[in-house]
XYZ file of C-alpha atoms in Angstrom:
492
model
C -0.039 0.252 -0.147
C 2.518 2.144 0.628
C 4.572 2.351 -2.502
C 0.761 3.276 -3.728
C 1.995 7.229 -3.527
C -0.965 8.492 -5.724
C -3.551 5.615 -3.671
C -2.160 7.221 -0.228
C -2.377 10.746 -1.573
C -5.957 10.259 -1.231
C -6.257 9.038 1.448
C -4.202 11.444 3.124
C -5.966 14.880 1.149
C -9.912 13.006 2.817
C -8.591 12.203 6.182
C -9.255 8.462 5.750
C -9.829 6.374 8.928
C -9.814 3.010 7.143
C -6.259 2.987 6.440
C -4.991 4.139 9.603
C -1.697 1.585 11.236
C -2.170 -0.227 7.047
C 0.386 2.694 6.415
C 2.513 6.339 7.603
C 2.297 9.211 6.910
C 6.165 11.096 7.177
C 5.985 14.934 6.470
C 9.891 15.901 5.188
C 9.355 19.351 5.587
C 8.317 19.181 9.525
C 9.726 15.291 10.454
C 7.158 14.508 11.815
C 4.166 11.294 11.154
C 0.955 11.161 11.088
C -1.236 8.530 10.650
C -4.301 9.157 6.864
C -6.754 10.447 9.069
C -4.426 13.495 10.546
C -7.074 16.323 11.666
C -3.932 18.332 10.528
C -4.571 20.880 7.289
C -3.115 17.720 5.232
C 0.695 18.874 3.867
C 1.462 19.232 0.213
C 2.028 15.849 -1.788
C 5.376 16.962 -2.390
C 6.172 16.879 0.910
C 5.305 13.730 1.262
C 6.804 10.345 1.613
C 4.750 6.604 3.245
C 5.620 4.336 5.042
C 4.449 0.422 6.492
C 5.398 0.551 9.706
C 6.063 3.563 12.531
C 9.541 2.349 12.948
C 10.231 2.454 9.565
C 9.773 5.780 9.911
C 11.789 6.756 13.339
C 14.858 4.619 11.554
C 14.556 7.020 8.716
C 15.099 10.136 11.646
C 11.310 10.887 12.285
C 9.143 12.112 15.349
C 5.448 10.836 16.021
C 2.579 13.781 16.297
C 1.107 14.379 18.840
C -2.243 15.462 17.689
C -3.238 11.986 15.771
C -1.129 10.403 18.834
C -0.001 7.395 14.853
C 2.003 4.645 17.503
C -1.483 3.958 18.542
C -3.280 3.042 15.232
C -5.175 -0.062 15.329
C -2.372 -2.802 13.710
C -2.272 -3.262 10.400
C -5.506 -5.800 8.855
C -2.528 -7.436 6.091
C -0.253 -9.353 9.148
C -3.489 -11.090 10.488
C -4.862 -12.523 7.045
C -1.265 -13.542 5.547
C -0.110 -16.828 6.920
C 3.818 -16.281 5.603
C 6.902 -16.580 7.770
C 7.292 -12.119 7.850
C 3.249 -12.428 8.789
C 3.660 -14.192 11.488
C 7.328 -12.706 12.281
C 5.578 -9.493 12.721
C 2.583 -11.397 15.115
C 5.232 -11.814 17.245
C 7.095 -8.745 17.747
C 3.905 -7.541 18.733
C 3.753 -10.430 21.915
C 6.592 -9.146 22.608
C 8.675 -12.076 21.560
C 11.435 -9.947 20.706
C 11.413 -7.978 24.512
C 11.365 -11.583 26.149
C 14.459 -14.021 24.099
C 15.653 -11.276 21.339
C 16.072 -11.545 17.427
C 17.812 -14.550 18.244
C 14.844 -16.238 19.836
C 12.338 -14.974 16.835
C 15.102 -16.365 14.493
C 13.950 -19.864 16.152
C 11.047 -20.220 16.197
C 10.304 -18.731 12.421
C 13.682 -21.657 12.475
C 15.623 -18.176 9.941
C 18.262 -16.563 10.764
C 18.537 -14.012 11.942
C 20.371 -12.726 9.229
C 16.840 -13.763 7.396
C 14.533 -12.021 9.860
C 16.530 -8.191 9.107
C 16.355 -9.143 5.172
C 12.711 -10.083 5.057
C 11.264 -7.704 7.915
C 13.331 -4.835 6.136
C 12.393 -5.513 2.815
C 8.701 -4.815 3.885
C 8.500 -3.072 6.834
C 11.043 -0.518 6.582
C 12.914 -1.652 9.798
C 14.068 -5.046 11.148
C 13.429 -6.504 14.770
C 14.727 -4.658 16.293
C 13.536 -1.243 14.825
C 10.298 -2.596 15.351
C 10.860 -3.680 18.960
C 12.019 -0.362 20.050
C 8.953 1.426 18.664
C 6.559 -1.049 20.695
C 8.291 0.113 23.554
C 8.241 3.192 23.151
C 3.980 2.900 22.441
C 4.109 0.468 25.584
C 6.441 4.213 27.924
C 3.249 5.998 26.523
C 1.134 3.595 27.407
C 2.799 3.641 31.358
C 3.131 7.409 31.580
C -0.103 8.559 30.954
C -1.813 5.918 32.861
C -0.016 5.573 35.514
C 1.554 6.710 38.369
C 4.762 5.078 38.271
C 7.652 6.494 38.897
C 9.771 6.844 35.708
C 12.584 4.620 36.842
C 10.070 0.980 37.174
C 7.750 2.615 33.480
C 11.379 2.184 31.788
C 12.610 -1.368 32.563
C 8.650 -2.544 32.509
C 8.659 -1.427 29.285
C 11.326 -2.826 28.377
C 13.700 -0.668 28.532
C 17.534 -1.823 29.048
C 18.222 1.220 30.744
C 17.049 4.545 31.552
C 18.668 6.448 29.042
C 17.633 4.847 26.551
C 13.924 5.631 28.028
C 14.507 8.656 27.608
C 16.380 9.256 24.533
C 13.920 7.446 22.692
C 11.261 8.810 24.383
C 12.410 12.024 22.851
C 12.835 11.419 19.752
C 9.967 9.666 19.170
C 7.290 11.828 20.431
C 9.700 15.087 21.094
C 9.379 15.460 24.763
C 10.831 14.166 27.741
C 8.923 11.699 29.962
C 8.488 14.458 32.396
C 7.188 16.490 29.780
C 4.564 14.404 28.250
C 3.051 13.587 31.424
C 2.463 16.240 32.225
C 0.414 17.255 29.411
C -1.752 13.963 30.001
C -2.554 15.779 33.338
C -3.205 18.891 32.071
C -5.936 17.213 29.302
C -7.317 15.081 31.182
C -10.372 15.536 33.367
C -8.465 13.872 36.815
C -4.984 12.747 37.019
C -3.880 9.137 36.073
C -4.977 6.282 38.485
C -3.437 5.717 41.781
C -4.042 2.417 41.734
C -1.344 0.569 41.549
C -1.596 -2.437 38.954
C -4.582 -0.732 36.887
C -4.412 0.514 33.707
C -6.870 2.268 32.179
C -7.106 3.055 28.503
C -8.548 2.747 25.169
C -7.984 -0.414 21.855
C -8.806 0.902 18.533
C -10.322 -0.004 16.306
C -10.959 0.929 12.340
C -15.000 1.386 11.867
C -17.517 -0.335 12.971
C -17.304 -2.336 14.529
C -20.249 -4.749 15.463
C -20.652 -5.322 19.330
C -23.436 -8.288 19.723
C -21.869 -11.268 18.443
C -18.174 -10.488 19.272
C -18.843 -9.877 23.307
C -22.325 -11.838 23.228
C -20.103 -14.984 22.505
C -18.064 -14.655 24.998
C -20.244 -13.887 27.477
C -22.723 -16.465 26.301
C -18.912 -19.027 26.650
C -17.502 -17.879 29.676
C -16.488 -19.867 31.619
C -17.599 -19.449 35.282
C -14.131 -18.807 37.971
C -12.317 -17.563 35.183
C -14.343 -15.420 32.750
C -17.216 -13.249 32.882
C -20.267 -10.810 32.924
C -19.841 -7.720 34.601
C -21.491 -3.726 34.813
C -21.037 -3.796 30.808
C -17.855 -5.741 30.872
C -16.417 -9.419 29.965
C -14.014 -10.251 32.427
C -11.226 -12.545 32.894
C -8.521 -13.697 34.250
C -4.653 -14.005 31.784
C -1.690 -16.093 31.861
C 1.235 -14.303 31.216
C 4.802 -14.053 31.022
C 5.829 -13.120 33.761
C 2.845 -12.951 36.176
C -0.905 -12.813 35.705
C -4.295 -10.208 34.828
C -7.290 -9.241 34.930
C -8.765 -7.245 32.622
C -12.395 -5.780 31.742
C -13.294 -5.021 28.513
C -16.454 -2.527 27.325
C -17.591 -1.637 23.842
C -17.709 1.858 23.362
C -18.711 4.086 19.614
C -15.454 4.546 18.376
C -13.156 2.641 21.181
C -13.200 -0.470 23.409
C -12.168 0.103 26.992
C -9.300 -1.844 28.573
C -8.691 -2.304 32.643
C -5.723 -4.153 33.092
C -4.566 -5.020 36.099
C -1.243 -6.594 35.987
C 0.440 -8.339 39.181
C 3.968 -6.945 36.771
C 3.527 -3.964 33.771
C 6.385 -5.677 32.523
C 3.646 -7.669 30.569
C 1.483 -4.753 29.671
C 2.474 -5.095 26.001
C 1.210 -9.112 25.920
C -1.228 -7.828 27.874
C -3.151 -5.602 25.189
C -1.482 -7.806 21.384
C -3.983 -10.341 23.407
C -6.990 -8.676 24.134
C -6.782 -7.060 20.174
C -6.511 -10.348 19.410
C -10.114 -11.372 21.455
C -11.777 -9.131 20.445
C -10.325 -8.363 16.574
C -9.273 -5.167 17.393
C -7.072 -5.358 13.399
C -9.912 -6.614 11.202
C -10.685 -4.762 8.159
C -14.247 -4.533 8.193
C -15.427 -2.473 5.070
C -13.091 -4.769 2.893
C -14.471 -8.381 4.741
C -18.268 -6.718 4.263
C -17.476 -5.434 0.789
C -15.669 -9.140 -0.135
C -19.076 -10.972 1.272
C -21.568 -8.316 0.195
C -20.679 -9.604 -3.424
C -23.086 -12.599 -3.069
C -26.392 -11.839 -2.913
C -27.579 -14.206 -0.332
C -25.373 -12.841 2.413
C -25.682 -9.063 1.528
C -29.011 -8.163 4.011
C -27.265 -9.877 6.696
C -23.590 -7.887 6.049
C -25.982 -4.477 5.353
C -27.997 -5.406 8.641
C -25.105 -5.151 11.815
C -21.923 -4.241 9.375
C -18.680 -5.331 10.841
C -18.904 -8.474 12.760
C -16.199 -9.705 14.436
C -14.358 -12.295 15.106
C -13.883 -13.824 18.823
C -10.757 -14.819 19.545
C -8.736 -15.817 22.017
C -5.997 -14.785 25.090
C -4.898 -18.611 24.805
C -4.495 -21.074 22.503
C -3.669 -23.458 24.042
C -7.025 -22.677 26.395
C -9.608 -23.073 23.859
C -8.150 -25.450 22.198
C -8.998 -27.366 25.348
C -11.943 -26.088 25.152
C -13.001 -27.260 21.515
C -12.735 -30.339 22.557
C -14.813 -29.971 25.980
C -17.845 -28.604 23.688
C -17.882 -31.382 21.095
C -21.679 -32.190 20.225
C -22.766 -30.927 23.744
C -24.600 -27.562 24.392
C -22.997 -24.898 25.418
C -24.067 -24.964 28.777
C -22.572 -28.528 28.478
C -18.691 -27.462 27.881
C -19.202 -24.089 30.414
C -19.635 -27.215 33.135
C -17.226 -29.101 31.497
C -14.167 -26.561 31.615
C -15.415 -25.333 34.916
C -14.383 -28.354 36.468
C -10.807 -29.055 35.458
C -10.952 -25.084 36.134
C -11.814 -26.133 39.718
C -9.864 -28.557 39.981
C -6.229 -27.817 38.440
C -6.739 -24.243 37.585
C -4.311 -21.507 39.532
C -6.077 -19.444 42.358
C -5.738 -15.927 42.181
C -7.381 -12.449 43.928
C -10.193 -10.565 42.820
C -11.300 -7.933 45.160
C -13.699 -6.574 42.342
C -15.957 -9.205 40.696
C -16.437 -13.613 40.996
C -12.982 -14.306 39.302
C -10.853 -17.165 41.064
C -8.249 -19.211 39.223
C -6.188 -19.018 35.644
C -7.020 -21.410 33.255
C -5.313 -24.877 33.805
C -1.697 -24.861 31.092
C -1.343 -27.478 29.646
C 1.159 -29.108 31.868
C -1.599 -29.424 34.762
C -3.843 -31.077 32.631
C -1.308 -33.479 31.103
C -1.363 -35.422 35.078
C -4.461 -35.304 35.619
C -6.262 -38.811 35.888
C -8.997 -39.521 33.322
C -11.680 -40.843 35.417
C -12.125 -38.197 37.380
C -13.637 -37.135 34.128
C -16.876 -36.992 33.537
C -16.263 -37.585 29.483
C -17.452 -40.369 27.039
C -13.966 -42.465 27.131
C -13.280 -41.610 23.707
C -13.553 -37.620 24.228
C -11.200 -38.473 27.068
C -8.687 -39.873 25.336
C -8.710 -36.698 22.918
C -8.451 -34.224 25.643
C -5.299 -35.995 26.980
C -3.558 -37.042 23.854
C -4.098 -32.464 23.536
C -3.021 -31.399 26.380
C 0.094 -33.538 26.705
C 0.423 -32.392 22.702
C 0.524 -29.445 23.898
C 2.571 -29.870 27.083
C 5.279 -32.205 24.660
C 5.996 -29.110 21.851
C 4.159 -31.703 19.835
C 1.418 -29.690 18.588
C 1.978 -25.542 18.827
C -0.462 -23.318 18.292
C 1.538 -19.238 18.648
C 1.115 -16.588 16.810
C 4.470 -18.182 14.995
C 2.900 -21.810 13.635
C 2.242 -21.553 10.550
C -1.769 -22.967 9.958
C -2.183 -25.438 7.254
C 0.618 -27.402 9.307
C -0.836 -26.619 12.386
C -3.662 -28.562 10.495
C -2.627 -31.349 9.842
C -0.903 -31.512 12.822
C -4.812 -30.989 14.277
C -6.069 -33.761 12.210
C -3.559 -36.492 12.972
C -4.895 -36.176 16.692
C -7.756 -38.973 17.582
C -10.862 -37.251 18.162
C -10.423 -34.259 15.382
C -11.847 -33.930 12.623
C -13.328 -31.328 10.992
C -14.995 -29.316 13.468
C -13.015 -29.406 16.283
C -9.946 -28.677 13.775
C -11.334 -24.938 11.400
C -13.225 -23.282 15.583
C -9.302 -23.919 16.731
C -7.899 -22.654 13.313
C -10.173 -19.255 12.937
C -10.492 -18.870 16.738
C -7.740 -19.760 18.279
C -4.948 -19.267 15.107
C -6.656 -16.315 13.825
C -7.323 -17.684 10.548
C -10.032 -14.987 8.692
C -10.768 -17.758 6.152
C -11.261 -21.220 8.579
C -15.270 -22.684 7.382
C -17.123 -25.026 9.520
C -19.616 -26.175 6.785
C -20.795 -28.917 9.220
C -21.947 -26.560 12.409
C -25.277 -26.785 12.488
C -25.695 -23.507 13.103
C -24.390 -22.727 10.525
C -26.632 -25.641 8.382
C -29.368 -23.888 9.622
C -28.628 -20.838 8.696
C -27.655 -22.080 5.205
C -30.897 -23.144 4.597
C -32.877 -20.545 5.598
C -30.657 -18.852 2.745
C -30.965 -21.680 0.605
C -26.871 -22.899 0.190
C -26.415 -25.871 -0.682
C -26.972 -28.440 1.621
C -23.937 -31.495 1.649
C -20.830 -29.527 2.592
C -18.527 -30.674 0.341
C -20.928 -28.118 -2.906
C -21.919 -25.283 0.556
C -18.011 -25.246 0.846
C -17.672 -24.847 -3.067
C -19.870 -21.965 -2.397
C -18.776 -21.082 0.282
C -16.090 -20.900 -2.074
C -16.734 -17.103 -3.676
C -16.701 -15.437 -0.283
C -12.813 -16.585 0.546
C -10.259 -14.711 1.423
C -13.142 -13.949 4.658
C -15.305 -17.262 5.095
C -14.307 -17.236 8.946
C -16.331 -14.030 8.586
C -19.003 -15.157 6.725
C -19.768 -16.941 9.383
C -20.589 -15.037 12.337
C -22.839 -13.380 9.808
C -24.438 -16.880 9.338
C -24.821 -17.855 12.551
C -26.277 -14.472 13.602
C -29.595 -15.594 11.508
C -30.284 -17.695 15.695
C -32.345 -16.086 18.035
C -28.865 -17.869 20.445
C -27.424 -16.190 22.987
C -24.328 -16.015 21.712
C -25.315 -13.226 19.274
C -27.058 -10.805 21.837
C -24.988 -8.336 23.705
C -25.531 -8.542 27.066
C -27.911 -6.520 29.155
């Protein structure tokens, strides 16, 4: 996109928010970079240059616009759609892998050399892995400076900087303000100072409009596992297992953003927690591109027009979702919740929640791999399926991380006993984030297809759905929405 100068100029001149995060506008005269929808007067076309990432702008010597705050744009939808190694690398960097494991750790996960990683990312994003991670550290630092009263020394190390000097230099270079000036501006702008509650961070998660919250939050609330998730006071709340500790997040939909309130035992987990929350709510999607494609089918067009902007509910923990998918095989939503709640009570890690009814972290595969199958109130074949899955996840022979090849993960899942197309595709859709997963045999999808006059057999239906590619996961959301199931309704 950023190489199409004419199209980029049109997007900037029309202040089209759909392109926020897709490319960034650098202004040669002011040495500032902006998002395309920046409300300031548009610069002359001859003074613009375009970059694929904020890191590329910073690498070229530009600083972030103080008015439109381009570092807080939604992420580019391209990296969730693509399944190649560069896209997987970007998803891993968003998860903070470079901060925790360095570039060698990133390269090891991808099966590349560090030189290959550097070369490929530089070619596609205009910046290498260290520059991309630095840009994310700057964004994390800004959030901590603006939303908490943490001392700057603690902010520096929580954001992933190796020294306070590097932190100070980076903040000045990226925002043209010192940390103290950045916090002072925030206090002057805000009606109240940053939260004084230790470990609590309040922020807004941006997205590209439109966003239809009914099926997104309805699905999360209707399938919530007691003790791990709940709907309370207009927000979806859940516990999070994080690299340095645990946390609790509350997410509530608003017209132009998602309110996010994070309670973390260790602020170093902020970047990881935000990344997982964005994946959970599919906030980096491009709903206009999705809906335009699906509207081309005259049978789907009325569903899209009725409630545009449906998202695919994701997960904060792919391994957790895979376990829950097995528990949900051939049973009702209520039964699946009951089975999951029993596992949580018996094997989950207890946590304290002063604000509500959250009591545990969902048990990790290592904790479940050693459980006694006789304690599971499941059919014998389902017990075998569950135990085989958690042992494969615990041993590492099966991985469902953002770095994994989706087709390879599908093949590994199908090789497990008790895994058929439905279980594999629901995991691909919600745990792996595949926008083109398709549940041709799902009961709700088949009922919706029958009502719309779509083919009844899975083979014929799959062939007909080829017109919806690469957005079949979103088509499933529109088909599910024809039913009056609780997953389709925003809780009261």
